[in-house]
Tab-separated table of C-alpha atoms and ligand atoms in Angstrom:
chain	number	residue	atom	x	y	z
J	1	MET	CA	-23.141	8.429	-2.230
J	2	SER	CA	-22.931	4.937	-3.235
J	3	ILE	CA	-22.302	2.903	-6.172
J	4	LYS	CA	-25.115	2.874	-8.587
J	5	LEU	CA	-25.486	0.236	-10.789
J	6	ASN	CA	-27.727	0.649	-14.321
J	7	TYR	CA	-28.295	-2.586	-16.503
J	8	LYS	CA	-31.131	-1.316	-18.474
J	9	ASN	CA	-29.313	-1.087	-21.413
J	10	LEU	CA	-27.815	-4.613	-21.618
J	11	GLY	CA	-31.074	-5.823	-22.900
J	12	LEU	CA	-31.917	-8.459	-20.567
J	13	ARG	CA	-35.540	-9.850	-20.022
J	14	GLU	CA	-37.174	-10.375	-16.624
J	15	HIS	CA	-37.178	-14.124	-16.876
J	16	GLU	CA	-33.524	-13.936	-17.981
J	17	LEU	CA	-32.887	-12.665	-14.355
J	18	GLU	CA	-35.252	-14.775	-12.643
J	19	PHE	CA	-33.637	-18.348	-14.175
J	20	THR	CA	-30.441	-17.092	-13.166
J	21	ARG	CA	-31.079	-15.740	-9.528
J	22	PRO	CA	-31.001	-19.533	-8.067
J	23	LEU	CA	-27.209	-19.725	-9.291
J	24	ALA	CA	-26.502	-16.375	-8.500
J	25	GLU	CA	-27.694	-16.679	-4.718
J	26	CYS	CA	-26.006	-20.200	-4.490
J	27	ALA	CA	-22.850	-18.655	-5.648
J	28	PHE	CA	-23.252	-15.995	-3.133
J	29	LYS	CA	-23.983	-18.686	-0.386
J	30	THR	CA	-20.650	-20.607	-1.489
J	31	LEU	CA	-18.591	-17.502	-1.258
J	32	THR	CA	-20.005	-16.401	2.255
J	33	ASP	CA	-20.217	-20.050	3.842
J	34	ARG	CA	-16.617	-20.284	2.650
J	35	SER	CA	-17.470	-23.790	0.866
J	36	GLY	CA	-16.286	-23.050	-2.605
J	37	ALA	CA	-13.086	-23.859	-4.278
J	38	GLY	CA	-10.410	-21.071	-3.163
J	39	HIS	CA	-11.919	-20.662	0.085
J	40	GLU	CA	-8.955	-20.433	2.065
J	41	MET	CA	-8.075	-17.071	-0.084
J	42	LEU	CA	-10.957	-15.156	1.343
J	43	GLY	CA	-9.158	-13.161	3.845
J	44	TRP	CA	-10.376	-10.166	1.698
J	45	HIS	CA	-14.049	-10.985	2.312
J	46	ASP	CA	-13.967	-9.398	5.877
J	47	LEU	CA	-10.680	-7.348	5.643
J	48	PRO	CA	-12.039	-4.142	6.670
J	49	HIS	CA	-13.429	-5.885	9.932
J	50	THR	CA	-10.468	-8.288	10.438
J	51	TYR	CA	-7.513	-6.148	9.295
J	52	ASP	CA	-4.478	-5.681	11.603
J	53	LYS	CA	-4.925	-2.415	13.315
J	54	GLU	CA	-1.090	-2.743	14.852
J	55	GLU	CA	0.002	-2.881	11.333
J	56	PHE	CA	-1.984	-0.338	9.823
J	57	ALA	CA	-0.676	2.390	12.330
J	58	ARG	CA	2.959	1.033	11.499
J	59	ILE	CA	1.941	2.063	7.843
J	60	LYS	CA	0.814	5.103	8.255
J	61	ALA	CA	4.016	6.046	10.560
J	62	ALA	CA	6.579	4.255	8.008
J	63	ALA	CA	4.613	6.463	5.015
J	64	LYS	CA	5.074	9.624	7.580
J	65	ARG	CA	9.050	8.481	7.768
J	66	ILE	CA	9.109	8.324	3.864
J	67	GLN	CA	7.561	11.556	3.550
J	68	GLU	CA	10.211	12.865	5.928
J	69	GLN	CA	13.248	11.472	4.352
J	70	SER	CA	12.541	11.325	0.802
J	71	GLN	CA	11.070	13.160	-2.472
J	72	VAL	CA	10.542	9.615	-4.254
J	73	LEU	CA	9.695	6.360	-3.106
J	74	VAL	CA	9.986	3.510	-5.798
J	75	ALA	CA	7.413	0.590	-4.990
J	76	ILE	CA	8.727	-2.649	-6.608
J	77	GLY	CA	6.395	-5.171	-7.407
J	78	ILE	CA	4.575	-7.204	-10.344
J	79	GLY	CA	0.678	-7.770	-10.650
J	80	GLY	CA	-1.536	-7.896	-7.563
J	81	SER	CA	1.969	-6.497	-5.761
J	82	TYR	CA	1.728	-3.096	-7.590
J	83	LEU	CA	-1.852	-2.633	-9.868
J	84	GLY	CA	-3.902	-1.566	-6.956
J	85	ALA	CA	-1.490	1.104	-5.382
J	86	ARG	CA	-0.946	2.804	-8.844
J	87	ALA	CA	-4.783	2.558	-9.469
J	88	GLY	CA	-5.282	4.108	-6.363
J	89	LEU	CA	-2.913	6.892	-6.563
J	90	GLU	CA	-4.204	7.909	-9.955
J	91	PHE	CA	-7.721	7.431	-8.838
J	92	VAL	CA	-7.386	10.061	-6.542
J	93	HIS	CA	-4.480	12.217	-7.539
J	94	GLY	CA	-5.072	12.025	-11.248
J	95	PRO	CA	-2.316	10.966	-14.042
J	96	PHE	CA	0.051	13.807	-12.818
J	97	GLY	CA	-0.153	13.016	-9.445
J	98	ASN	CA	3.593	12.643	-8.962
J	99	GLN	CA	4.089	16.458	-10.558
J	100	LEU	CA	1.198	17.856	-8.530
J	101	ARG	CA	2.355	16.233	-5.095
J	102	GLN	CA	-0.689	16.226	-3.007
J	103	ASN	CA	-1.240	16.042	0.677
J	104	GLY	CA	2.211	15.810	1.646
J	105	GLY	CA	2.599	12.649	-0.686
J	106	VAL	CA	6.000	11.646	-2.134
J	107	GLU	CA	6.504	11.136	-5.811
J	108	VAL	CA	5.512	7.346	-6.170
J	109	TYR	CA	7.352	5.402	-9.201
J	110	PHE	CA	6.423	1.676	-9.864
J	111	ALA	CA	9.292	-0.577	-11.093
J	112	GLY	CA	9.712	-4.265	-11.101
J	113	SER	CA	6.450	-5.088	-13.044
J	114	ASN	CA	8.836	-5.203	-16.707
J	115	LEU	CA	12.151	-6.247	-17.488
J	116	SER	CA	13.076	-3.190	-19.514
J	117	SER	CA	16.312	-1.507	-18.799
J	118	ASP	CA	15.158	1.927	-20.243
J	119	TYR	CA	12.373	1.762	-17.752
J	120	VAL	CA	14.710	1.370	-14.688
J	121	GLN	CA	17.460	3.897	-16.087
J	122	ASN	CA	14.353	6.293	-16.652
J	123	ILE	CA	13.430	5.981	-12.848
J	124	PHE	CA	17.071	6.347	-12.046
J	125	ASP	CA	16.873	9.648	-14.007
J	126	ILE	CA	13.969	11.024	-12.435
J	127	ILE	CA	15.143	10.673	-9.061
J	128	GLY	CA	18.693	12.246	-10.105
J	129	ASP	CA	20.513	13.170	-6.843
J	130	ARG	CA	17.174	13.582	-4.751
J	131	ASP	CA	16.651	11.301	-1.755
J	132	PHE	CA	14.744	8.244	-2.222
J	133	SER	CA	13.276	5.071	-0.299
J	134	VAL	CA	12.197	1.822	-1.713
J	135	ASN	CA	9.274	-0.275	-1.005
J	136	VAL	CA	9.940	-3.843	-2.221
J	137	ILE	CA	6.556	-5.781	-2.312
J	138	SER	CA	6.675	-9.630	-3.051
J	139	LYS	CA	5.059	-12.419	-1.287
J	140	SER	CA	7.365	-15.248	-2.377
J	141	GLY	CA	10.674	-12.630	-3.037
J	142	THR	CA	11.575	-14.694	-5.930
J	143	THR	CA	9.323	-13.464	-8.811
J	144	THR	CA	12.112	-12.292	-11.568
J	145	GLU	CA	11.132	-8.826	-12.467
J	146	PRO	CA	10.590	-7.477	-8.919
J	147	ALA	CA	13.563	-9.299	-7.794
J	148	VAL	CA	15.806	-7.725	-10.946
J	149	ALA	CA	14.751	-4.136	-9.882
J	150	PHE	CA	15.193	-4.711	-6.312
J	151	ARG	CA	18.822	-5.578	-6.672
J	152	LEU	CA	19.216	-2.510	-9.019
J	153	PHE	CA	17.792	0.013	-6.674
J	154	LYS	CA	19.049	-1.582	-3.655
J	155	ALA	CA	22.486	-1.423	-5.025
J	156	LYS	CA	21.755	2.378	-5.878
J	157	LEU	CA	20.750	3.030	-2.420
J	158	GLU	CA	23.726	1.364	-1.044
J	159	GLU	CA	25.802	3.622	-3.249
J	160	LYS	CA	24.104	6.724	-1.876
J	161	TYR	CA	23.402	5.947	1.579
J	162	GLY	CA	25.803	3.177	2.656
J	163	LYS	CA	24.663	0.063	3.664
J	164	ASP	CA	23.356	1.137	6.975
J	165	GLY	CA	21.550	4.338	5.702
J	166	ALA	CA	20.191	2.079	2.642
J	167	LYS	CA	18.393	-0.243	5.328
J	168	ASP	CA	16.510	2.598	6.608
J	169	ARG	CA	15.142	3.559	3.428
J	170	ILE	CA	13.913	0.036	2.337
J	171	TYR	CA	10.672	-1.070	3.256
J	172	ALA	CA	9.924	-4.948	2.630
J	173	THR	CA	6.249	-6.181	2.456
J	174	THR	CA	6.253	-9.734	2.042
J	175	ASP	CA	4.945	-13.332	3.378
J	176	LYS	CA	5.091	-13.326	7.346
J	177	ALA	CA	7.097	-16.082	7.651
J	178	ARG	CA	8.579	-17.814	4.698
J	179	GLY	CA	10.348	-16.621	1.474
J	180	ALA	CA	13.556	-15.302	0.277
J	181	LEU	CA	12.475	-11.712	0.933
J	182	ARG	CA	11.578	-12.246	4.532
J	183	GLY	CA	14.951	-13.846	4.926
J	184	LEU	CA	16.567	-11.311	3.607
J	185	ALA	CA	14.709	-8.597	5.440
J	186	VAL	CA	15.300	-10.147	8.677
J	187	ALA	CA	19.106	-10.580	8.165
J	188	GLU	CA	19.284	-6.940	6.658
J	189	GLY	CA	16.883	-5.408	9.255
J	190	TYR	CA	14.745	-3.603	7.021
J	191	GLU	CA	10.832	-2.661	8.653
J	192	THR	CA	8.683	-5.355	7.366
J	193	PHE	CA	5.199	-5.737	6.251
J	194	VAL	CA	2.583	-8.886	5.605
J	195	VAL	CA	1.097	-9.888	2.851
J	196	PRO	CA	-1.627	-11.964	4.228
J	197	ASP	CA	-1.355	-15.833	3.687
J	198	ASP	CA	-5.230	-15.757	2.914
J	199	ILE	CA	-5.159	-13.154	0.440
J	200	GLY	CA	-3.871	-13.316	-3.149
J	201	GLY	CA	-1.805	-10.864	-5.239
J	202	ARG	CA	-5.039	-9.529	-6.940
J	203	PHE	CA	-7.305	-8.910	-3.629
J	204	SER	CA	-4.325	-7.690	-1.692
J	205	CYS	CA	-4.488	-3.969	-2.345
J	206	LEU	CA	-6.010	-3.030	0.630
J	207	SER	CA	-3.669	-4.954	2.699
J	208	ALA	CA	0.123	-3.460	3.419
J	209	VAL	CA	0.702	-4.190	-0.560
J	210	GLY	CA	-0.894	-1.275	-1.661
J	211	LEU	CA	-1.612	0.763	1.520
J	212	LEU	CA	2.044	1.694	2.273
J	213	PRO	CA	2.592	3.236	-1.111
J	214	MET	CA	-0.623	4.792	-1.064
J	215	ALA	CA	-0.229	6.378	2.383
J	216	ALA	CA	3.258	7.533	0.839
J	217	GLY	CA	1.937	9.178	-1.805
J	218	GLY	CA	-0.382	11.127	0.029
J	219	MET	CA	-4.031	9.099	-0.022
J	220	ASP	CA	-5.742	8.887	3.157
J	221	ILE	CA	-5.977	5.204	4.005
J	222	ASP	CA	-8.638	5.827	6.879
J	223	GLN	CA	-11.057	7.149	4.098
J	224	VAL	CA	-9.940	3.837	1.781
J	225	MET	CA	-10.597	1.522	4.471
J	226	GLN	CA	-14.025	3.114	5.230
J	227	GLY	CA	-15.318	3.041	1.662
J	228	CYS	CA	-14.264	-0.729	1.638
J	229	LEU	CA	-16.225	-1.294	5.371
J	230	ASP	CA	-19.238	0.218	3.970
J	231	ALA	CA	-19.319	-1.504	0.793
J	232	CYS	CA	-18.514	-4.863	2.615
J	233	GLU	CA	-21.632	-4.223	4.703
J	234	ARG	CA	-23.820	-2.843	1.631
J	235	TYR	CA	-23.111	-6.236	-0.295
J	236	LYS	CA	-23.663	-8.881	2.348
J	237	ASN	CA	-27.407	-8.815	1.138
J	238	PRO	CA	-28.203	-12.321	-0.247
J	239	ASP	CA	-31.262	-11.043	-2.363
J	240	LEU	CA	-30.271	-10.142	-5.944
J	241	MET	CA	-32.604	-7.460	-6.554
J	242	SER	CA	-31.080	-5.721	-3.529
J	243	ASN	CA	-27.151	-6.508	-3.967
J	244	ASP	CA	-25.693	-4.327	-7.044
J	245	ALA	CA	-22.548	-6.410	-6.673
J	246	MET	CA	-24.592	-9.554	-7.282
J	247	LEU	CA	-26.574	-7.901	-10.202
J	248	TYR	CA	-23.519	-7.051	-11.992
J	249	ALA	CA	-22.189	-10.745	-11.784
J	250	VAL	CA	-25.406	-11.859	-12.841
J	251	SER	CA	-25.332	-9.210	-15.818
J	252	ARG	CA	-21.791	-10.540	-16.697
J	253	PHE	CA	-23.069	-13.973	-16.553
J	254	LEU	CA	-25.757	-13.413	-18.835
J	255	MET	CA	-23.605	-11.612	-21.242
J	256	LEU	CA	-21.443	-14.516	-21.556
J	257	MET	CA	-24.345	-16.865	-21.890
J	258	LYS	CA	-25.244	-14.789	-25.065
J	259	GLY	CA	-22.125	-14.816	-26.487
J	260	LYS	CA	-20.257	-12.135	-25.535
J	261	GLN	CA	-16.771	-12.612	-25.015
J	262	VAL	CA	-15.472	-9.565	-24.224
J	263	GLU	CA	-15.999	-6.990	-21.344
J	264	ILE	CA	-14.909	-3.420	-22.003
J	265	LEU	CA	-14.592	-1.248	-18.886
J	266	ALA	CA	-14.886	2.300	-20.212
J	267	SER	CA	-14.576	5.483	-18.112
J	268	TYR	CA	-14.264	9.069	-19.367
J	269	GLU	CA	-11.443	10.036	-16.774
J	270	PRO	CA	-7.975	9.837	-17.539
J	271	SER	CA	-7.543	9.114	-13.596
J	272	LEU	CA	-9.205	5.716	-14.204
J	273	VAL	CA	-6.903	4.502	-16.897
J	274	GLN	CA	-5.016	2.618	-13.910
J	275	PHE	CA	-8.009	1.335	-12.306
J	276	GLY	CA	-8.635	-0.164	-15.619
J	277	GLU	CA	-5.166	-1.856	-15.358
J	278	TRP	CA	-6.357	-3.098	-11.888
J	279	TYR	CA	-9.635	-4.477	-13.038
J	280	LYS	CA	-8.211	-6.228	-15.962
J	281	GLN	CA	-5.986	-8.372	-13.873
J	282	LEU	CA	-8.659	-9.144	-11.518
J	283	MET	CA	-11.215	-10.378	-13.885
J	284	ALA	CA	-8.612	-12.022	-16.092
J	285	GLU	CA	-6.734	-14.040	-13.570
J	286	SER	CA	-9.999	-14.636	-11.828
J	287	GLU	CA	-12.106	-16.180	-14.298
J	288	GLY	CA	-9.859	-17.001	-17.565
J	289	LYS	CA	-9.443	-20.523	-16.671
J	290	ASP	CA	-10.784	-24.055	-17.919
J	291	HIS	CA	-11.217	-22.297	-21.332
J	292	LYS	CA	-14.041	-20.030	-19.722
J	293	GLY	CA	-14.536	-16.421	-19.021
J	294	LEU	CA	-15.191	-12.884	-20.188
J	295	PHE	CA	-11.715	-11.193	-21.667
J	296	PRO	CA	-11.470	-8.278	-19.653
J	297	VAL	CA	-10.254	-5.048	-21.731
J	298	SER	CA	-10.245	-1.169	-20.592
J	299	ALA	CA	-11.150	1.902	-22.564
J	300	ASN	CA	-10.520	5.422	-21.848
J	301	PHE	CA	-12.982	7.698	-23.421
J	302	THR	CA	-13.314	10.133	-25.074
J	303	THR	CA	-9.697	9.503	-26.370
J	304	ASP	CA	-10.088	5.861	-27.190
J	305	LEU	CA	-13.276	6.599	-29.208
J	306	HIS	CA	-10.891	8.120	-31.695
J	307	SER	CA	-8.960	4.714	-31.935
J	308	ILE	CA	-11.008	1.518	-30.711
J	309	GLY	CA	-14.443	3.645	-30.851
J	310	GLN	CA	-14.708	1.975	-34.654
J	311	PHE	CA	-14.534	-1.538	-33.605
J	312	ILE	CA	-16.970	-1.182	-30.331
J	313	GLN	CA	-19.609	0.642	-32.636
J	314	ASP	CA	-19.139	-1.669	-35.759
J	315	GLY	CA	-16.804	-4.406	-35.584
J	316	SER	CA	-17.450	-8.190	-34.719
J	317	ARG	CA	-20.395	-8.133	-31.870
J	318	ASN	CA	-18.872	-10.062	-29.371
J	319	LEU	CA	-18.539	-7.121	-26.606
J	320	PHE	CA	-20.384	-5.208	-23.878
J	321	GLU	CA	-19.387	-2.211	-22.083
J	322	THR	CA	-19.327	-1.353	-18.509
J	323	VAL	CA	-19.021	2.285	-18.484
J	324	LEU	CA	-17.670	3.605	-15.101
J	325	TRP	CA	-18.910	6.978	-14.817
J	326	VAL	CA	-17.902	9.875	-12.417
J	327	GLU	CA	-20.887	12.259	-11.605
J	328	LYS	CA	-18.540	15.225	-10.639
J	329	SER	CA	-15.387	16.296	-11.712
J	330	ARG	CA	-12.801	18.061	-9.499
J	331	GLN	CA	-12.318	21.004	-11.450
J	332	GLU	CA	-15.101	23.156	-13.219
J	333	LEU	CA	-13.597	24.765	-16.236
J	334	ILE	CA	-16.076	26.542	-18.594
J	335	VAL	CA	-15.537	26.733	-22.491
J	336	PRO	CA	-14.650	30.221	-23.435
J	337	GLU	CA	-16.182	32.311	-25.978
J	338	ASP	CA	-14.156	32.998	-28.994
J	339	PRO	CA	-15.375	36.027	-31.266
J	340	ALA	CA	-13.493	34.203	-34.389
J	341	ASN	CA	-15.270	30.906	-33.763
J	342	VAL	CA	-13.299	29.230	-36.332
J	343	ASP	CA	-13.815	25.894	-34.587
J	344	GLY	CA	-17.360	26.532	-34.775
J	345	LEU	CA	-17.548	25.655	-30.737
J	346	ASN	CA	-19.485	29.018	-29.433
J	347	PHE	CA	-22.738	27.239	-29.582
J	348	ALA	CA	-20.916	25.580	-26.265
J	349	ALA	CA	-19.263	28.633	-24.799
J	350	GLY	CA	-20.207	29.072	-21.115
J	351	THR	CA	-20.714	25.216	-20.893
J	352	SER	CA	-18.576	23.270	-18.446
J	353	MET	CA	-16.233	20.916	-19.807
J	354	HIS	CA	-17.613	18.161	-17.504
J	355	SER	CA	-21.399	18.274	-18.811
J	356	MET	CA	-19.504	18.200	-22.293
J	357	ASN	CA	-18.187	14.957	-21.147
J	358	GLU	CA	-21.404	13.777	-19.880
J	359	LYS	CA	-22.939	14.577	-23.083
J	360	ALA	CA	-20.247	12.548	-24.990
J	361	MET	CA	-20.735	9.867	-22.551
J	362	LYS	CA	-24.602	9.603	-22.980
J	363	GLY	CA	-24.420	10.110	-26.935
J	364	THR	CA	-21.973	7.164	-26.828
J	365	LEU	CA	-23.704	4.940	-24.595
J	366	LEU	CA	-26.748	5.543	-27.223
J	367	ALA	CA	-24.700	5.120	-29.962
J	368	HIS	CA	-23.053	1.989	-28.809
J	369	VAL	CA	-26.151	0.236	-27.827
J	370	ASP	CA	-27.588	0.882	-31.026
J	371	GLY	CA	-24.683	-0.276	-32.658
J	372	GLY	CA	-25.252	-4.029	-30.904
J	373	THR	CA	-22.753	-3.088	-27.707
J	374	PRO	CA	-24.929	-3.686	-24.933
J	375	ASN	CA	-24.122	-1.095	-22.026
J	376	LEU	CA	-24.140	-1.153	-18.288
J	377	VAL	CA	-23.208	2.182	-16.339
J	378	VAL	CA	-21.658	1.991	-12.793
J	379	THR	CA	-21.421	5.370	-11.385
J	380	ILE	CA	-19.868	7.121	-8.587
J	381	ASP	CA	-20.053	10.553	-7.305
J	382	LYS	CA	-16.323	11.586	-7.413
J	383	LEU	CA	-12.996	10.268	-7.357
J	384	SER	CA	-12.187	10.182	-3.680
J	385	ASP	CA	-9.856	7.689	-1.473
J	386	TYR	CA	-13.489	6.602	-0.048
J	387	ASN	CA	-14.759	5.676	-3.289
J	388	PHE	CA	-11.826	3.890	-4.611
J	389	GLY	CA	-11.871	1.576	-1.206
J	390	GLU	CA	-15.756	1.221	-2.186
J	391	LEU	CA	-15.258	0.309	-5.793
J	392	VAL	CA	-12.303	-1.953	-5.004
J	393	TYR	CA	-14.754	-3.912	-2.607
J	394	PHE	CA	-17.696	-4.059	-5.027
J	395	PHE	CA	-15.834	-5.443	-7.901
J	396	TRP	CA	-13.506	-8.090	-5.545
J	397	LYS	CA	-17.215	-9.443	-4.677
J	398	SER	CA	-18.872	-9.177	-7.509
J	399	LEU	CA	-16.010	-10.956	-9.434
J	400	ALA	CA	-15.980	-13.683	-6.638
J	401	ILE	CA	-19.895	-14.343	-7.366
J	402	SER	CA	-19.285	-14.620	-11.036
J	403	GLY	CA	-16.602	-16.798	-10.667
J	404	TYR	CA	-18.547	-18.954	-8.770
J	405	MET	CA	-21.328	-18.752	-11.453
J	406	ILE	CA	-19.108	-20.039	-14.146
J	407	GLY	CA	-17.968	-22.746	-12.009
J	408	VAL	CA	-13.955	-21.519	-11.712
J	409	ASN	CA	-11.666	-21.254	-8.793
J	410	PRO	CA	-11.763	-17.614	-8.878
J	411	PHE	CA	-8.796	-17.543	-6.306
J	412	ASP	CA	-6.049	-19.489	-8.102
J	413	GLN	CA	-3.800	-18.436	-10.983
J	414	PRO	CA	-2.288	-21.544	-12.410
J	415	GLY	CA	-1.991	-20.242	-15.803
J	416	VAL	CA	0.568	-17.623	-14.867
J	417	GLU	CA	3.512	-20.219	-14.499
J	418	ALA	CA	3.474	-21.480	-17.830
J	419	TYR	CA	5.643	-18.245	-19.258
J	420	LYS	CA	7.650	-18.091	-16.111
J	421	LYS	CA	8.759	-22.166	-16.598
J	422	ASN	CA	9.919	-21.199	-20.367
J	423	MET	CA	11.701	-18.230	-19.420
J	424	PHE	CA	13.560	-19.961	-16.218
J	425	ALA	CA	14.594	-22.689	-18.761
J	426	LEU	CA	15.897	-20.441	-21.570
J	427	LEU	CA	17.912	-18.481	-18.884
J	428	GLY	CA	19.407	-21.559	-17.803
J	429	LYS	CA	17.867	-21.333	-13.899
J	430	PRO	CA	18.773	-24.515	-12.234
J	431	GLY	CA	16.468	-26.870	-11.964
J	432	TYR	CA	15.132	-26.150	-15.368
J	433	GLU	CA	17.848	-27.456	-17.351
J	434	ASP	CA	16.048	-30.670	-18.998
J	435	ALA	CA	13.459	-28.272	-20.535
J	436	LYS	CA	16.202	-25.933	-22.269
J	437	ASP	CA	16.959	-27.832	-25.422
J	438	ALA	CA	13.449	-28.878	-26.395
J	439	LEU	CA	12.407	-25.154	-26.022
J	440	GLU	CA	15.519	-23.863	-27.842
J	441	ALA	CA	14.605	-26.177	-30.683
J	442	ARG	CA	11.135	-25.367	-30.967
J	443	LEU	CA	11.977	-21.542	-30.973
J	444	LYS	CA	14.528	-22.047	-34.008
J	445	GLU	CA	11.410	-23.755	-35.838
J	446	LEU	CA	9.150	-20.984	-35.006
J	447	LEU	CA	11.288	-18.135	-35.206
J	448	GLY	CA	14.068	-19.147	-37.371
F	501	PA5	O1	-1.925	-12.125	-8.662
F	501	PA5	C1	-1.034	-12.643	-8.044
F	501	PA5	O2	-0.908	-13.661	-7.532
F	501	PA5	C2	-0.063	-12.147	-8.824
F	501	PA5	O3	-0.152	-11.059	-9.670
F	501	PA5	C3	1.253	-12.004	-7.928
F	501	PA5	O4	0.658	-10.975	-7.388
F	501	PA5	C4	2.523	-11.323	-8.558
F	501	PA5	O5	2.850	-12.563	-9.263
F	501	PA5	C5	3.510	-11.116	-7.653
F	501	PA5	O6	3.820	-12.175	-6.801
F	501	PA5	P1	4.927	-12.113	-5.887
F	501	PA5	O7	4.233	-11.086	-4.654
F	501	PA5	O8	5.180	-13.270	-5.039
F	501	PA5	O9	6.154	-11.616	-6.146
């Protein structure tokens, strides 16, 4: 089954879709003609046709070797260099994937996406004296967070296996020719994989960037690519009403036009929490520029109905909700009968938990729509490798169209540099000395 989109509860009028149609079809054409801003970063668009098959085979072989040589893989990267792999692994194996170890996969822990020493030490403790390998993923090789984490894990590997042993356990995914990590990998003899030049971080999870950790963790990456390929074909249709990726773009655009500023991606499966993280980067880094864009947040229901649910129901009316609904659960658990019935739940005895989840979703949808939070539903049949690849492509394509519709370059991220410049100056990085005194004076003023 392919992805289903239901936008009936957004309250859109027929004429709104009609008036927006030319703009959407123009954005679609701009994308497919490769004539828009950032067109040089469209390597993801035909990726399921054009990906490097020789490298794909090497990724599978490396994953197998990691599974043979280690119990743990530490995947080191930040932003686009880790979010997709983490989302994929939890999508398919659930939040306890590392404990349950499925399909021969190793435990995969993600490091290099923060500067917390406690976090790194926790991973050291989890590894203990078990065997581990490292996949360092950075196009530039100089991004601070992964660079710090790589130094720490490389030192641990060298301490445990010696320099020679360590190099057989380090896999570097980086620029094909340039960059600090490429230089190091060549000098040290690590096996390397490529971050393609024409694919930005947030579109890179179905390149070696995401595929190696996913495969090492036991995902079926052939199925992932098949799902991506089928979506790539399906969303080639230039007619708005026959292309759900375009309809989702139009829905988001119209919500923005109607004063909605926040899109909540809401799911009812804890397996989708990390998918929400991936989605937030994709949307925020692509559209949030030139003082425009929808602010993406994610929520996991029913959990979050007991926290931010109040706001969604009744707070500022600047939100709309995209529900990512999974039709079938992997396991069918039935609510048991309890003679004491102290919780009054015997009326539901014999019902499956999943059907209760579905009633919660439907009840919430009605309540939120009635409360003034428009709602659209994206449905998939189950959490599978195939569906992960399909959904990733659906969101990529839709976002690229909506980005062009609001008139931004969806493929750059100039704003990400601002905090880095300040941090480097405060850390005293060579080249940033001039800014240091002024920044420290301002901090004194602001923070005391
Ligand atoms: O989407 C992006 O471009 C970013 O999130 C990058 O992926 C992130 O900053 C990591 O960069 P690099 O791979 O150079 O370490």
